[in-house]
Amino acid sequence: MPTTSTLTRTSAPALPVSLDRVSRTFRDTANEPKPVLRDVSLEISPGEIVSLIGASGCGKSTLLRQIAGLDRPTGGQVRIDGTAIDGIDQRVAVAFQEPRLLPWRSLRQNVSLGLPKGTARVEGQARVGALLDLVHLGEAAALRPRQVSGGMAQRASLARALSRGPGVLVLDEPFGALDALTRLKMQDLLIEIHSAEPATIILVTHDVDEALYLSDRVVLLGVDADAPSAGAGIRSITSVPGSRPRDRGDARLAELRVELLDGLGVPSHHQPQPH
Amino acid sequence: MTIVKDEARLNPAPVPPARESGAGAPPTLRQYVSQLGYAAAGSEAGPQPRADRLRPWLVVAGFVVPLALLALWWFLTEFSIVPAHRMPSPQRVLDAAVAMTADGVIFGHIAISTQRVVLGFAAGSLLGLALGAWVGLSKWGSAFLSPTVGAFRAVPSLAWVPLLVLYLGISEDSKVTLIAIGALFPVYTTVAGALRHVDPHLVELGQAFGLARLGLLARVQLPAVVPSIVSGLRLALAQAWLFLVAAELIASSVGLGFLLVDSQNNGRVDRLFLTIILLGVLGKTTDALIGLLERWLLKRWG
């Protein structure tokens, strides 16, 4: 359980996450058990960026919800810094695919929603101001969500998650609803944020290029072809070479991209060039 | 068919303004026609948008029907088309108003009636808000209370009058309680319904950031249903005036409802008209106050 010292800390150090045989089974309408995740085990080091990819409906978001404490696993446990999480955890902050800003609050007030309970007013305001600057929203702080673009709203949502001072940042398709160009800019911003506010980042994405550009490791989730109704597990873990910021045109990334797309069941039609 | 860039083919063709506007320079209406069949028209930098110019006239339009009714009223009485003992002339109603203002009687009636409405409305809507929040947010609250409250709501509210008079006597309490009952249900119904349908994404977001129960209610759920709360309050206020008159008609010695009964018994049809007009004006005024509150709330929370 978080202690008072973590509550008042403005920026916690990055924390390790370990998934220990995490399983989640839902009940369908006929009350039949329907396994979605089965025995997912993964060790994530402090400060690491890990992407979860997989076909639609394979349980990526479900896994993320276990880490964020928005859902509880039916088997196994999620540990952060050695302690199992049980429900919403102060050490984890989350951003969703939709910005989910409260429409009646200004961006500044929305960001301050994320401040940990008991943050002193002055300290909180200073931190919110700094985060708004970090996501380049200093000028727009007084605007309401409906007055800003989708990219700006999503940056505010990121700043809100960061205002929690999280040890672990959980992002569920954070740039999925943005246009292609804004998405690239947001990826660079995330790298910028990660160096300014180091946290362990776990993100779900549909975009293989995004996963390779941002992550240290890319985790491919999927069901076993032999037992498709047993729930999804980890199919492969890919370590991404190089350090951030990476070259978007890196040939090594292109090779990995082909592999991952094949793993996702999308033929890449890639013909190796004869030398 | 060859597609050509539109802009290249757009020929600005000035045409005379459609009509002269009263004040200021007439806006130039330009028509744009492209050879691909697109056409557009618009005035160039008009002095002010049409809606703004219309505004004062729209306000004036609201007075047309009342003035016409007043004229009709005057016409019917002036030429004795309706006998005077059935419909007083506007002048007689005005005389009654002046007389009752002069001896101050009318103010006592207005004050006590307004006080009853305000107290009953405040109590009823607060209770309705609390009950609505409970039923709208809690599965168990809804399971326990929803059928019972629904049954109570189905009782025609005037059916409570004899019981209230028996329990509380012909007192302020019984009248204020009746008005509170009238104000409670509209607020309860709208708030409970709206809270059930708050965007689940926002609720989850609040939970993800550590809000629960009262914190979640105050920071996410209540602000999200402010528009519904206000429309519930508006309905409740109308109900409060309705129940005021009902309560005062049945058992009271002062108040606008009493004035109605009293005037009926004494054949003072001029006072009857005056009271009805007063009730309309008071109801509309308090509704306008809620309207101001609504505008402020929607600006802040909308």
PDB file of N, CA, C and O in Angstrom, chain B residues 187-217:
ATOM      1  N   VAL B 187     -37.670  16.622  -9.517  1.00  0.00           N
ATOM      2  CA  VAL B 187     -36.221  16.633  -9.327  1.00  0.00           C
ATOM      3  C   VAL B 187     -35.709  15.199  -9.194  1.00  0.00           C
ATOM      4  O   VAL B 187     -34.732  14.801  -9.839  1.00  0.00           O
ATOM      5  N   TYR B 188     -36.411  14.425  -8.386  1.00  0.00           N
ATOM      6  CA  TYR B 188     -36.021  13.028  -8.197  1.00  0.00           C
ATOM      7  C   TYR B 188     -35.943  12.299  -9.538  1.00  0.00           C
ATOM      8  O   TYR B 188     -34.946  11.649  -9.854  1.00  0.00           O
ATOM      9  N   THR B 189     -37.001  12.421 -10.329  1.00  0.00           N
ATOM     10  CA  THR B 189     -37.066  11.666 -11.579  1.00  0.00           C
ATOM     11  C   THR B 189     -35.954  12.075 -12.539  1.00  0.00           C
ATOM     12  O   THR B 189     -35.241  11.224 -13.087  1.00  0.00           O
ATOM     13  N   THR B 190     -35.782  13.383 -12.740  1.00  0.00           N
ATOM     14  CA  THR B 190     -34.773  13.809 -13.719  1.00  0.00           C
ATOM     15  C   THR B 190     -33.363  13.489 -13.234  1.00  0.00           C
ATOM     16  O   THR B 190     -32.531  13.028 -14.015  1.00  0.00           O
ATOM     17  N   VAL B 191     -33.094  13.712 -11.941  1.00  0.00           N
ATOM     18  CA  VAL B 191     -31.733  13.481 -11.445  1.00  0.00           C
ATOM     19  C   VAL B 191     -31.383  11.995 -11.456  1.00  0.00           C
ATOM     20  O   VAL B 191     -30.307  11.598 -11.918  1.00  0.00           O
ATOM     21  N   ALA B 192     -32.311  11.163 -10.982  1.00  0.00           N
ATOM     22  CA  ALA B 192     -32.016   9.723 -10.959  1.00  0.00           C
ATOM     23  C   ALA B 192     -31.781   9.214 -12.377  1.00  0.00           C
ATOM     24  O   ALA B 192     -30.828   8.468 -12.639  1.00  0.00           O
ATOM     25  N   GLY B 193     -32.631   9.652 -13.310  1.00  0.00           N
ATOM     26  CA  GLY B 193     -32.482   9.203 -14.695  1.00  0.00           C
ATOM     27  C   GLY B 193     -31.165   9.664 -15.292  1.00  0.00           C
ATOM     28  O   GLY B 193     -30.454   8.883 -15.936  1.00  0.00           O
ATOM     29  N   ALA B 194     -30.815  10.941 -15.048  1.00  0.00           N
ATOM     30  CA  ALA B 194     -29.595  11.478 -15.661  1.00  0.00           C
ATOM     31  C   ALA B 194     -28.350  10.822 -15.071  1.00  0.00           C
ATOM     32  O   ALA B 194     -27.397  10.516 -15.785  1.00  0.00           O
ATOM     33  N   LEU B 195     -28.354  10.584 -13.757  1.00  0.00           N
ATOM     34  CA  LEU B 195     -27.159   9.998 -13.130  1.00  0.00           C
ATOM     35  C   LEU B 195     -26.923   8.573 -13.620  1.00  0.00           C
ATOM     36  O   LEU B 195     -25.787   8.112 -13.679  1.00  0.00           O
ATOM     37  N   ARG B 196     -27.999   7.880 -13.976  1.00  0.00           N
ATOM     38  CA  ARG B 196     -27.825   6.526 -14.509  1.00  0.00           C
ATOM     39  C   ARG B 196     -27.087   6.563 -15.832  1.00  0.00           C
ATOM     40  O   ARG B 196     -26.472   5.583 -16.226  1.00  0.00           O
ATOM     41  N   HIS B 197     -27.169   7.677 -16.547  1.00  0.00           N
ATOM     42  CA  HIS B 197     -26.617   7.721 -17.890  1.00  0.00           C
ATOM     43  C   HIS B 197     -25.412   8.640 -18.037  1.00  0.00           C
ATOM     44  O   HIS B 197     -25.115   9.091 -19.131  1.00  0.00           O
ATOM     45  N   VAL B 198     -24.743   8.935 -16.942  1.00  0.00           N
ATOM     46  CA  VAL B 198     -23.501   9.707 -17.055  1.00  0.00           C
ATOM     47  C   VAL B 198     -22.505   8.872 -17.861  1.00  0.00           C
ATOM     48  O   VAL B 198     -22.416   7.651 -17.672  1.00  0.00           O
ATOM     49  N   ASP B 199     -21.802   9.529 -18.774  1.00  0.00           N
ATOM     50  CA  ASP B 199     -20.829   8.851 -19.633  1.00  0.00           C
ATOM     51  C   ASP B 199     -19.940   7.907 -18.810  1.00  0.00           C
ATOM     52  O   ASP B 199     -19.169   8.345 -17.972  1.00  0.00           O
ATOM     53  N   PRO B 200     -20.072   6.582 -19.035  1.00  0.00           N
ATOM     54  CA  PRO B 200     -19.294   5.633 -18.220  1.00  0.00           C
ATOM     55  C   PRO B 200     -17.785   5.839 -18.375  1.00  0.00           C
ATOM     56  O   PRO B 200     -17.028   5.538 -17.452  1.00  0.00           O
ATOM     57  N   HIS B 201     -17.371   6.394 -19.517  1.00  0.00           N
ATOM     58  CA  HIS B 201     -15.950   6.696 -19.702  1.00  0.00           C
ATOM     59  C   HIS B 201     -15.443   7.703 -18.674  1.00  0.00           C
ATOM     60  O   HIS B 201     -14.365   7.549 -18.124  1.00  0.00           O
ATOM     61  N   LEU B 202     -16.266   8.733 -18.431  1.00  0.00           N
ATOM     62  CA  LEU B 202     -15.841   9.762 -17.480  1.00  0.00           C
ATOM     63  C   LEU B 202     -15.837   9.207 -16.061  1.00  0.00           C
ATOM     64  O   LEU B 202     -14.975   9.542 -15.252  1.00  0.00           O
ATOM     65  N   VAL B 203     -16.821   8.353 -15.769  1.00  0.00           N
ATOM     66  CA  VAL B 203     -16.877   7.759 -14.431  1.00  0.00           C
ATOM     67  C   VAL B 203     -15.643   6.878 -14.211  1.00  0.00           C
ATOM     68  O   VAL B 203     -14.982   6.957 -13.171  1.00  0.00           O
ATOM     69  N   GLU B 204     -15.303   6.089 -15.229  1.00  0.00           N
ATOM     70  CA  GLU B 204     -14.129   5.230 -15.108  1.00  0.00           C
ATOM     71  C   GLU B 204     -12.869   6.064 -14.949  1.00  0.00           C
ATOM     72  O   GLU B 204     -11.973   5.742 -14.168  1.00  0.00           O
ATOM     73  N   LEU B 205     -12.831   7.165 -15.697  1.00  0.00           N
ATOM     74  CA  LEU B 205     -11.689   8.061 -15.583  1.00  0.00           C
ATOM     75  C   LEU B 205     -11.553   8.563 -14.141  1.00  0.00           C
ATOM     76  O   LEU B 205     -10.464   8.532 -13.557  1.00  0.00           O
ATOM     77  N   GLY B 206     -12.663   9.009 -13.573  1.00  0.00           N
ATOM     78  CA  GLY B 206     -12.626   9.486 -12.194  1.00  0.00           C
ATOM     79  C   GLY B 206     -12.120   8.402 -11.254  1.00  0.00           C
ATOM     80  O   GLY B 206     -11.282   8.656 -10.391  1.00  0.00           O
ATOM     81  N   GLN B 207     -12.607   7.182 -11.466  1.00  0.00           N
ATOM     82  CA  GLN B 207     -12.162   6.077 -10.606  1.00  0.00           C
ATOM     83  C   GLN B 207     -10.676   5.812 -10.793  1.00  0.00           C
ATOM     84  O   GLN B 207      -9.950   5.587  -9.830  1.00  0.00           O
ATOM     85  N   ALA B 208     -10.222   5.873 -12.059  1.00  0.00           N
ATOM     86  CA  ALA B 208      -8.809   5.620 -12.331  1.00  0.00           C
ATOM     87  C   ALA B 208      -7.925   6.640 -11.619  1.00  0.00           C
ATOM     88  O   ALA B 208      -6.767   6.364 -11.323  1.00  0.00           O
ATOM     89  N   PHE B 209      -8.476   7.833 -11.354  1.00  0.00           N
ATOM     90  CA  PHE B 209      -7.687   8.833 -10.654  1.00  0.00           C
ATOM     91  C   PHE B 209      -8.060   8.903  -9.182  1.00  0.00           C
ATOM     92  O   PHE B 209      -7.884   9.939  -8.533  1.00  0.00           O
ATOM     93  N   GLY B 210      -8.575   7.806  -8.682  1.00  0.00           N
ATOM     94  CA  GLY B 210      -8.728   7.660  -7.240  1.00  0.00           C
ATOM     95  C   GLY B 210      -9.985   8.263  -6.659  1.00  0.00           C
ATOM     96  O   GLY B 210     -10.111   8.370  -5.439  1.00  0.00           O
ATOM     97  N   LEU B 211     -10.949   8.679  -7.494  1.00  0.00           N
ATOM     98  CA  LEU B 211     -12.178   9.228  -6.938  1.00  0.00           C
ATOM     99  C   LEU B 211     -13.157   8.087  -6.682  1.00  0.00           C
ATOM    100  O   LEU B 211     -13.244   7.141  -7.458  1.00  0.00           O
ATOM    101  N   ALA B 212     -13.876   8.196  -5.579  1.00  0.00           N
ATOM    102  CA  ALA B 212     -14.885   7.191  -5.279  1.00  0.00           C
ATOM    103  C   ALA B 212     -16.013   7.860  -4.514  1.00  0.00           C
ATOM    104  O   ALA B 212     -15.833   8.921  -3.930  1.00  0.00           O
ATOM    105  N   ARG B 213     -17.175   7.276  -4.569  1.00  0.00           N
ATOM    106  CA  ARG B 213     -18.346   7.709  -3.811  1.00  0.00           C
ATOM    107  C   ARG B 213     -18.595   9.212  -3.856  1.00  0.00           C
ATOM    108  O   ARG B 213     -18.850   9.754  -4.916  1.00  0.00           O
ATOM    109  N   LEU B 214     -18.455   9.897  -2.699  1.00  0.00           N
ATOM    110  CA  LEU B 214     -18.819  11.307  -2.670  1.00  0.00           C
ATOM    111  C   LEU B 214     -17.887  12.158  -3.534  1.00  0.00           C
ATOM    112  O   LEU B 214     -18.324  13.106  -4.170  1.00  0.00           O
ATOM    113  N   GLY B 215     -16.598  11.801  -3.560  1.00  0.00           N
ATOM    114  CA  GLY B 215     -15.647  12.529  -4.397  1.00  0.00           C
ATOM    115  C   GLY B 215     -16.014  12.412  -5.862  1.00  0.00           C
ATOM    116  O   GLY B 215     -16.000  13.395  -6.611  1.00  0.00           O
ATOM    117  N   LEU B 216     -16.364  11.211  -6.267  1.00  0.00           N
ATOM    118  CA  LEU B 216     -16.768  10.961  -7.649  1.00  0.00           C
ATOM    119  C   LEU B 216     -18.068  11.701  -7.947  1.00  0.00           C
ATOM    120  O   LEU B 216     -18.228  12.306  -9.011  1.00  0.00           O
ATOM    121  N   LEU B 217     -18.990  11.678  -6.988  1.00  0.00           N
ATOM    122  CA  LEU B 217     -20.274  12.365  -7.159  1.00  0.00           C
ATOM    123  C   LEU B 217     -20.050  13.860  -7.346  1.00  0.00           C
ATOM    124  O   LEU B 217     -20.589  14.478  -8.261  1.00  0.00           O
TER     125      LEU B 217
END
